[in-house]
PDB file of C-alpha atoms in Angstrom:
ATOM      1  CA  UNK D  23      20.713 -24.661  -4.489  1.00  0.00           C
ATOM      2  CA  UNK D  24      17.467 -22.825  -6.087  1.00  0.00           C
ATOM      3  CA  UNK D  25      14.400 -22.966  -3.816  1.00  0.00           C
ATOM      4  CA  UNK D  26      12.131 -25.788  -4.523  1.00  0.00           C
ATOM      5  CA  UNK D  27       8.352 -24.509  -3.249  1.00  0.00           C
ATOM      6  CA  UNK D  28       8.167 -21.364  -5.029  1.00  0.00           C
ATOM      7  CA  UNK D  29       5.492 -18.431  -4.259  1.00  0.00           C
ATOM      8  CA  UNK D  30       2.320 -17.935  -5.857  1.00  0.00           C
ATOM      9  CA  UNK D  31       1.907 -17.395  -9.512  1.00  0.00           C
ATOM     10  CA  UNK D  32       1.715 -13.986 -11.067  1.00  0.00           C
ATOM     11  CA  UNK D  33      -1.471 -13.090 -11.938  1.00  0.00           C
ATOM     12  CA  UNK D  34      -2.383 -11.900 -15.174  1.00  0.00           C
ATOM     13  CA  UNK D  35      -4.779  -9.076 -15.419  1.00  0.00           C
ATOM     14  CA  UNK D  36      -4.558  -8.030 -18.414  1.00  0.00           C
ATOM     15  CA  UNK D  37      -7.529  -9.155 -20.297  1.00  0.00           C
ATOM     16  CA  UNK D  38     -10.031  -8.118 -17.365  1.00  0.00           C
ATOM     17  CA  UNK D  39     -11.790  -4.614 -16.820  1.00  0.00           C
ATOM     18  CA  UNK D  40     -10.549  -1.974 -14.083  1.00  0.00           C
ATOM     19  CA  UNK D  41     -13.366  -3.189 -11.683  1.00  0.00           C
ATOM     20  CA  UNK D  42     -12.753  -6.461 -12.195  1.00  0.00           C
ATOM     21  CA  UNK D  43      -8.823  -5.927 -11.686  1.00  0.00           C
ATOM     22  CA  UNK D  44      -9.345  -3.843  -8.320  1.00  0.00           C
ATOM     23  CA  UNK D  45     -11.733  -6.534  -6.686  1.00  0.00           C
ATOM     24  CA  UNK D  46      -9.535  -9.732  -8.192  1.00  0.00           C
ATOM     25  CA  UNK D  47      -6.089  -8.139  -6.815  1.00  0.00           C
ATOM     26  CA  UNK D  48      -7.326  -7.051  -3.744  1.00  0.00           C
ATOM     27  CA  UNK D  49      -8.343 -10.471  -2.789  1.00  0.00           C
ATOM     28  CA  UNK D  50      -5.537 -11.702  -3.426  1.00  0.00           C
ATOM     29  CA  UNK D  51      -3.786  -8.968  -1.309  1.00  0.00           C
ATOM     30  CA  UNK D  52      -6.133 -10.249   0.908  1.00  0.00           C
ATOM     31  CA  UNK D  53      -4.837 -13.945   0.950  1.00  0.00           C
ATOM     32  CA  UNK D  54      -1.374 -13.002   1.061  1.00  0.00           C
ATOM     33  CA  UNK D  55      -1.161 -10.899   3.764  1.00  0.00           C
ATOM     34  CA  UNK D  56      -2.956 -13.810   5.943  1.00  0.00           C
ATOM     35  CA  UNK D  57      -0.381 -15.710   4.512  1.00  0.00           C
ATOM     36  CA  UNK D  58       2.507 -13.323   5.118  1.00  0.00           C
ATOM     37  CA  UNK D  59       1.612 -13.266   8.692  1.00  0.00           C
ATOM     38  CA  UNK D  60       1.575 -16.836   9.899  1.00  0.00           C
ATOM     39  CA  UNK D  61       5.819 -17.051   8.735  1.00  0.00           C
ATOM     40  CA  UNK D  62       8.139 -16.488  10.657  1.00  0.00           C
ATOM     41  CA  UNK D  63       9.644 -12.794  11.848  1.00  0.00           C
ATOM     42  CA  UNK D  64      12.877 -13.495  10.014  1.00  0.00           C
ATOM     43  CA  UNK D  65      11.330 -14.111   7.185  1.00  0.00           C
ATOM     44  CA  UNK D  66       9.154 -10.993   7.316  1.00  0.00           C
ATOM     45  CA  UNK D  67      11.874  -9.321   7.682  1.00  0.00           C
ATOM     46  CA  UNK D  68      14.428 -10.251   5.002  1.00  0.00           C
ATOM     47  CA  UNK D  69      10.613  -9.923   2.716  1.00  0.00           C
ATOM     48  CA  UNK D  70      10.968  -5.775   4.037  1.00  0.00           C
ATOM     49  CA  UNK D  71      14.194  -5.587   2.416  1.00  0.00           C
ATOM     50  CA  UNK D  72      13.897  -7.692  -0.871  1.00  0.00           C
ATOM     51  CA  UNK D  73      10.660  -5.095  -0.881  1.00  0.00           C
ATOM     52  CA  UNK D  74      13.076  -2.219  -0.600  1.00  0.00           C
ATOM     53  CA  UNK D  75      15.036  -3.582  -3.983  1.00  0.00           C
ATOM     54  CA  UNK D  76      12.413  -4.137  -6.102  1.00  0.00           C
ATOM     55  CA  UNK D  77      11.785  -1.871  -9.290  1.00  0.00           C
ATOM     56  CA  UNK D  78       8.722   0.279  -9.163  1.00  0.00           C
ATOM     57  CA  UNK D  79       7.628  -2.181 -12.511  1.00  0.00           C
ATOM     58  CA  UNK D  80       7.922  -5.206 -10.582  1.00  0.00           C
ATOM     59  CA  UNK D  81       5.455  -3.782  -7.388  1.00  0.00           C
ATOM     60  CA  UNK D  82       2.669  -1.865  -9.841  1.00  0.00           C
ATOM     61  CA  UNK D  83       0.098  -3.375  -8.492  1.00  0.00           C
ATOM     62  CA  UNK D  84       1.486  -3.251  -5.283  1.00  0.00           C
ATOM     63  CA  UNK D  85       1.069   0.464  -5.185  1.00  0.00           C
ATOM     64  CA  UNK D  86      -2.141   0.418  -6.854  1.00  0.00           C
ATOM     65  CA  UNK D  87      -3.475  -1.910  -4.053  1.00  0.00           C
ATOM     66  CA  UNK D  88      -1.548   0.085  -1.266  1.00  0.00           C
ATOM     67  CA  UNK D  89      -3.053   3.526  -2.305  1.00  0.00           C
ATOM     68  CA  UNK D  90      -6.459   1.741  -2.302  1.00  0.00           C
ATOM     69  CA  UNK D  91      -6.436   1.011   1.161  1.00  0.00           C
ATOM     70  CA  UNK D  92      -4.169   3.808   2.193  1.00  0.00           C
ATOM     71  CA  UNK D  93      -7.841   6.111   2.626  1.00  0.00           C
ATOM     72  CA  UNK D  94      -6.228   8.995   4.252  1.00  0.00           C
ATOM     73  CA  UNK D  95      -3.711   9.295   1.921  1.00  0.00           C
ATOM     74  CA  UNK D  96      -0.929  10.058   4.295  1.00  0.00           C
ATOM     75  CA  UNK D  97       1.720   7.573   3.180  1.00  0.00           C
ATOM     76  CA  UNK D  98       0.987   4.573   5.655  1.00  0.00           C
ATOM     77  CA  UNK D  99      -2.069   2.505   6.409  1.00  0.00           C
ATOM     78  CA  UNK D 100      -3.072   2.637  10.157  1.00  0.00           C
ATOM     79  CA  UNK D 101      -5.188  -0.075  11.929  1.00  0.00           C
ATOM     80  CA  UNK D 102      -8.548   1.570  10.943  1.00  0.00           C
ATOM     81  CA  UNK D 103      -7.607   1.650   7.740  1.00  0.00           C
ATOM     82  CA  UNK D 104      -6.403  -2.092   7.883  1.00  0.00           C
ATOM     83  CA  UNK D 105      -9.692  -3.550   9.914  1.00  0.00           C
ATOM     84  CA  UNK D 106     -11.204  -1.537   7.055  1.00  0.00           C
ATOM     85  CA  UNK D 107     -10.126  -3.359   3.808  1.00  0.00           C
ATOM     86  CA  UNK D 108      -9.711  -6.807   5.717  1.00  0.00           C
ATOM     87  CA  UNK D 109     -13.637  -6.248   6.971  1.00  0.00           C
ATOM     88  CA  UNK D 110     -14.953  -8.723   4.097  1.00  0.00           C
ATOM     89  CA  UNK D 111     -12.807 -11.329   5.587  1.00  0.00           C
ATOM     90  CA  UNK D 112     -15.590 -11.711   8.371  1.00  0.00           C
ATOM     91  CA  UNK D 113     -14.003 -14.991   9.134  1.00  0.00           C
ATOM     92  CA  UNK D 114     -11.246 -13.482  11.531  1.00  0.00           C
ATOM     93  CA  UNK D 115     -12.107 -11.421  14.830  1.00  0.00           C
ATOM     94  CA  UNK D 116     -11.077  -8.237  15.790  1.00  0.00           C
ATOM     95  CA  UNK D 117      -8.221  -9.683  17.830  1.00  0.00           C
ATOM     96  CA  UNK D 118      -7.147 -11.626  14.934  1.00  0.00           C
ATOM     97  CA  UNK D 119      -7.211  -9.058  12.413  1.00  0.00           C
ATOM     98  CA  UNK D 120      -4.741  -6.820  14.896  1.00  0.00           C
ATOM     99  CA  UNK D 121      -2.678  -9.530  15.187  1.00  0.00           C
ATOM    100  CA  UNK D 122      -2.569  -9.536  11.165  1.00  0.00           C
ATOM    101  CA  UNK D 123      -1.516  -6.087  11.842  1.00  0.00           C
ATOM    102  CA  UNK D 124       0.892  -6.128  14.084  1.00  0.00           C
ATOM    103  CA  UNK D 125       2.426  -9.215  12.187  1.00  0.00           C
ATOM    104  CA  UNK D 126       3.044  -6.399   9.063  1.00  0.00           C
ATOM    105  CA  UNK D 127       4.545  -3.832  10.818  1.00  0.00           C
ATOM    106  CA  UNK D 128       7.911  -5.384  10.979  1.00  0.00           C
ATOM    107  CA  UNK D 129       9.819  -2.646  12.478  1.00  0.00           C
ATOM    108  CA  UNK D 130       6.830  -1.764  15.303  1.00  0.00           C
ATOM    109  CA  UNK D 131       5.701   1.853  14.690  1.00  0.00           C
ATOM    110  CA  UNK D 132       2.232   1.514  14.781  1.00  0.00           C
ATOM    111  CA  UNK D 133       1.594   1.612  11.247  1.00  0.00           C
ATOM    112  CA  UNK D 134       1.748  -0.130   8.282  1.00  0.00           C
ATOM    113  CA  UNK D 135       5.113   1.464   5.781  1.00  0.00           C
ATOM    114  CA  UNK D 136       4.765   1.191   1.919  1.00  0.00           C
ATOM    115  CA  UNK D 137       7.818  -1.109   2.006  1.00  0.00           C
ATOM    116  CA  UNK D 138       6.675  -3.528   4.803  1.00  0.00           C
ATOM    117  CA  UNK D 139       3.581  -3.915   3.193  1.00  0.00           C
ATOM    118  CA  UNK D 140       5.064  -4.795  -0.456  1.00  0.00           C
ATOM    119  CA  UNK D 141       6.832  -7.310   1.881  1.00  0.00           C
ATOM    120  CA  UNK D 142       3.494  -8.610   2.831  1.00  0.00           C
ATOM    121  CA  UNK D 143       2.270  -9.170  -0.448  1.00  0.00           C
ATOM    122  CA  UNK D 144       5.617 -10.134  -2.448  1.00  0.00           C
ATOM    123  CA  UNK D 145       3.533 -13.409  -3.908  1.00  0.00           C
ATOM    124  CA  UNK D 146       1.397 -11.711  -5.760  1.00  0.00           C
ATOM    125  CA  UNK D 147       4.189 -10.814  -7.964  1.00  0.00           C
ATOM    126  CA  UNK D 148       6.233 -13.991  -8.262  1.00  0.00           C
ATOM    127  CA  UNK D 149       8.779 -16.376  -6.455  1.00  0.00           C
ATOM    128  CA  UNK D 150      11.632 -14.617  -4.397  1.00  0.00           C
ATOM    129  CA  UNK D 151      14.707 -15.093  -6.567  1.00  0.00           C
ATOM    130  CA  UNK D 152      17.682 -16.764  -4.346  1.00  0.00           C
ATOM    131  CA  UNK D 153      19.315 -13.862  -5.459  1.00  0.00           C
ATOM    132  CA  UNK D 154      17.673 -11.424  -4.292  1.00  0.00           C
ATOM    133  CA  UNK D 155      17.127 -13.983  -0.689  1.00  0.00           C
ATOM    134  CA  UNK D 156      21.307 -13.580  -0.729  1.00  0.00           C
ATOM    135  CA  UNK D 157      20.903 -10.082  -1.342  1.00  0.00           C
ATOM    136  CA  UNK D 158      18.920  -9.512   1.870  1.00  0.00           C
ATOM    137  CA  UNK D 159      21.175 -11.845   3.772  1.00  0.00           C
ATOM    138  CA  UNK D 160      23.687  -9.656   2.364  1.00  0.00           C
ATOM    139  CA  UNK D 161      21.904  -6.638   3.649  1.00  0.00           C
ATOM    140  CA  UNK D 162      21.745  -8.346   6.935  1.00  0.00           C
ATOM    141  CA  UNK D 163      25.461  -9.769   7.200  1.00  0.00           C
ATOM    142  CA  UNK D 164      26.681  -6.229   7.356  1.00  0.00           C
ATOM    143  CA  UNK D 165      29.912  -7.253   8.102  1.00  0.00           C
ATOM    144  CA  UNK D 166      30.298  -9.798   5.790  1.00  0.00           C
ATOM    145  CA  UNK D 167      31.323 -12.633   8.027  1.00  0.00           C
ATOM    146  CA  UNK D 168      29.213 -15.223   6.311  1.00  0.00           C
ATOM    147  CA  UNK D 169      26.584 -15.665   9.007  1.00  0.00           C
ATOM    148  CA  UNK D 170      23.948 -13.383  10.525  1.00  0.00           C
ATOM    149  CA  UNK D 171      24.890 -12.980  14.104  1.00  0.00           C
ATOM    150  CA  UNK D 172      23.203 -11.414  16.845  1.00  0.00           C
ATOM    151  CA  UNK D 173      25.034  -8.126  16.526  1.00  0.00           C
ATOM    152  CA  UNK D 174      24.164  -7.701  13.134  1.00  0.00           C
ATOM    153  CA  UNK D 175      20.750  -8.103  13.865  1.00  0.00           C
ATOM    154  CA  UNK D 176      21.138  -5.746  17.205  1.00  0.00           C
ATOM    155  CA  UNK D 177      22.381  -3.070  14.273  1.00  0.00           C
ATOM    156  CA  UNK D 178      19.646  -3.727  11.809  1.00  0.00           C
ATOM    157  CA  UNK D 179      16.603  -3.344  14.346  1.00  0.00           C
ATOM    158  CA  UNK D 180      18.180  -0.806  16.533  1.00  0.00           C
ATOM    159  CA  UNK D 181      16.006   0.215  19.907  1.00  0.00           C
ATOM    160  CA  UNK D 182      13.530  -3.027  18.851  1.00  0.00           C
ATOM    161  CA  UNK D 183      16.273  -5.391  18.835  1.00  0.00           C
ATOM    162  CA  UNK D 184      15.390  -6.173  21.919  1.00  0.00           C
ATOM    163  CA  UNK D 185      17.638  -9.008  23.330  1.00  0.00           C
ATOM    164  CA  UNK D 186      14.731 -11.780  23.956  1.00  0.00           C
ATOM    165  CA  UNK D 187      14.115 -10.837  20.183  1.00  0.00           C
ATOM    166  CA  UNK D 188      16.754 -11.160  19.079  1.00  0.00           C
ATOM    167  CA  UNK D 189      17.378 -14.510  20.589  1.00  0.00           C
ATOM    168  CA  UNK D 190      14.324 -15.719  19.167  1.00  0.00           C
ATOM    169  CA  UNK D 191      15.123 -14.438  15.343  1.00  0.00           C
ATOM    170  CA  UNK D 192      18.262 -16.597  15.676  1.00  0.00           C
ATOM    171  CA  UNK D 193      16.446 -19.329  17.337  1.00  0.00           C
ATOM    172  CA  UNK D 194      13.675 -19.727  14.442  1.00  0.00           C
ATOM    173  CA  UNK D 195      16.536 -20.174  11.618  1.00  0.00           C
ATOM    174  CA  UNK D 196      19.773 -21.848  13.571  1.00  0.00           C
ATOM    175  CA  UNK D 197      19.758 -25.140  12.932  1.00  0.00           C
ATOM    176  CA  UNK D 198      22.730 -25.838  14.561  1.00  0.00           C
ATOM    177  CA  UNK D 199      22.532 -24.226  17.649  1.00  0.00           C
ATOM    178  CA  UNK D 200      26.162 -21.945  17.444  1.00  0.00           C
ATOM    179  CA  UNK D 201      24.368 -18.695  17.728  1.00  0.00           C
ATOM    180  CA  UNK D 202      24.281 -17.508  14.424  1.00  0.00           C
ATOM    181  CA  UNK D 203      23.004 -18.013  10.812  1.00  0.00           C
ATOM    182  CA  UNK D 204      24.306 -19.469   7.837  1.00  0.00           C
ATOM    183  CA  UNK D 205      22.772 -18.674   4.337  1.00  0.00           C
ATOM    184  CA  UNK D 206      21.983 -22.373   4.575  1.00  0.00           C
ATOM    185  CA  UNK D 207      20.434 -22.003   7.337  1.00  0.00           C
ATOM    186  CA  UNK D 208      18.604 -18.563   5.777  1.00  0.00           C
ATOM    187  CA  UNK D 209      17.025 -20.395   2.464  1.00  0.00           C
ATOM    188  CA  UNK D 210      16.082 -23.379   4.753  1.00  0.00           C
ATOM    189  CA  UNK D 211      13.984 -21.493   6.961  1.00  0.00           C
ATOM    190  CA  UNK D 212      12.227 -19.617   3.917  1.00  0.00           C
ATOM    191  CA  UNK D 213      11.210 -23.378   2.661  1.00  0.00           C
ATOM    192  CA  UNK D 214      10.038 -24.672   5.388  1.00  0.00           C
ATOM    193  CA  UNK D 215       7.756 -21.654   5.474  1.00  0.00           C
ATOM    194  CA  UNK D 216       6.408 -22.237   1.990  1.00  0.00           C
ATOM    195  CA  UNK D 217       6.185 -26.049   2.581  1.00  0.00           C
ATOM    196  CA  UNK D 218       4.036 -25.061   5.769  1.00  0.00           C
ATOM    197  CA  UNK D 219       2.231 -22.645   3.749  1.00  0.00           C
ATOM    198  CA  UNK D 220       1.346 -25.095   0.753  1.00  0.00           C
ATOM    199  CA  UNK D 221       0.631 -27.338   3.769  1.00  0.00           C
ATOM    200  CA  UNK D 222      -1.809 -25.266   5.122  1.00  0.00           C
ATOM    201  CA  UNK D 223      -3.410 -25.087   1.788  1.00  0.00           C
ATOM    202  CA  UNK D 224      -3.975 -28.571   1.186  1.00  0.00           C
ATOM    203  CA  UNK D 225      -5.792 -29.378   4.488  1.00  0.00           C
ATOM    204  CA  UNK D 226      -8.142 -26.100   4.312  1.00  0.00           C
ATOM    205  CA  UNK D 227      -9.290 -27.131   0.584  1.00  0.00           C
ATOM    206  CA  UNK D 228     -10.003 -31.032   1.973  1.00  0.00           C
ATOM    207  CA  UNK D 229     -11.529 -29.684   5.121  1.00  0.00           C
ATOM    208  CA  UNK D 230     -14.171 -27.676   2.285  1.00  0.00           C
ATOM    209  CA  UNK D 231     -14.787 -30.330  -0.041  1.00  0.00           C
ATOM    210  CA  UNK D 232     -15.505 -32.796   3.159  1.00  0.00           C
ATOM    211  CA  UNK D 233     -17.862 -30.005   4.595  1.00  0.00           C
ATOM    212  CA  UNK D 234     -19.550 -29.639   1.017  1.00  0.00           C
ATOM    213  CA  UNK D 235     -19.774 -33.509   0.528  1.00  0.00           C
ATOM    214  CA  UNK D 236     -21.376 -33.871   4.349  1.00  0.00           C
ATOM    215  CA  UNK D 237     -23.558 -30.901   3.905  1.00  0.00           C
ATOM    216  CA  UNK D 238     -24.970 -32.416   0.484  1.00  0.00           C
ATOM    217  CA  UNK D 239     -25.268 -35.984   2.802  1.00  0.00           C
ATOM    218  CA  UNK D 240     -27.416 -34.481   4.920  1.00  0.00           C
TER     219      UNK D 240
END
């Protein structure tokens, strides 16, 4: 069954100038790393290794924007570095911006990997295939038993598979409540996160145009 809500649109830059390319795809870096990090950890997860599979064509701009905000130049972007390029975004306090962060940094090093943050902003370059979704469940279901189980994910995060973790990263996706996941179960829980994301959408824009319409009112 192919996913219904797809991810954003690719964006085509190819009829704009270098400026205008840089400042147009970092905001929408921008959006989808807010995005990213109001789904759920599973999801962020299974993003980190669909990141890990994708071409070095498919995740251009990816790098472009990564090395951009990557200052230092050492491979990883660090807190500063994130509070840095998010500072236009002077919606968000400091708190919320590190929970952005910490959100990103799936596997909980203190930094921000090239991989975890392609996972971040996977949108920008089109819907998640179902195949590549059952290639990370794959990944996951190392044993290939059909399901994502608890040990599997006690192999995949090693020393931060902590066992309340764990029980929650079942938790968020089994619908059925026998300990494990189905694939079923997998693509389910990566809808209802778009849904909620297109959601989210829809009540921000009305909140603005009611706020614009009041303001002109007054």
């Amino acid at each position: 069954e192919a996913l219904q809500h797809s991810w954003l649109k690719k964006k085509d830059f190819a009829s704009v100038s270098t400026k205008e390319l840089n400042e147009s795809l970092m905001v929408n870096v921008k959006d989808n790393i807010l995005s990213f990090a109001q789904t759920s950890e599973l999801k962020r997860i299974a993003a980190v290794i669909v990141a890990h599979k994708s071409s070095v064509k498919e995740i251009l701009d990816m790098r472009r924007a990564f090395e951009k905000i990557d200052t230092e130049k050492d491979g990883v972007i660090t807190i500063d570095e994130f509070k840095t390029a998010m500072a236009e975004c002077d919606e968000y306090s400091d708190e919320e911006v590190n929970a952005m962060f910490d959100h990103i940094d799936v596997n909980k090093n203190g930094t921000i990997m090239y991989t975890e943050f392609v996972a971040a902003t996977l949108e920008l370059h089109g819907r998640v295939e179902e195949k590549r979704l059952a290639e990370a469940f794959d990944h996951i279901d190392d044993d290939d038993s059909g399901y994502i189980s608890k040990e599997n994910l006690k192999k995949l995060l090693g020393e931060s598979g902590t066992p309340e973790r764990i029980e929650r990263l079942i938790g968020s996706a089994d619908s059925d409540g026998d300990g494990r996941i189905s694939f079923e179960e997998f693509l389910v829980m990566f809808r209802k996160d778009n849904i909620a994301a297109v959601e989210d959408e829809i009540v921000t824009e009305t909140e603005t145009v009611a706020d614009h319409v009041i303001s002109e009112e007054g």
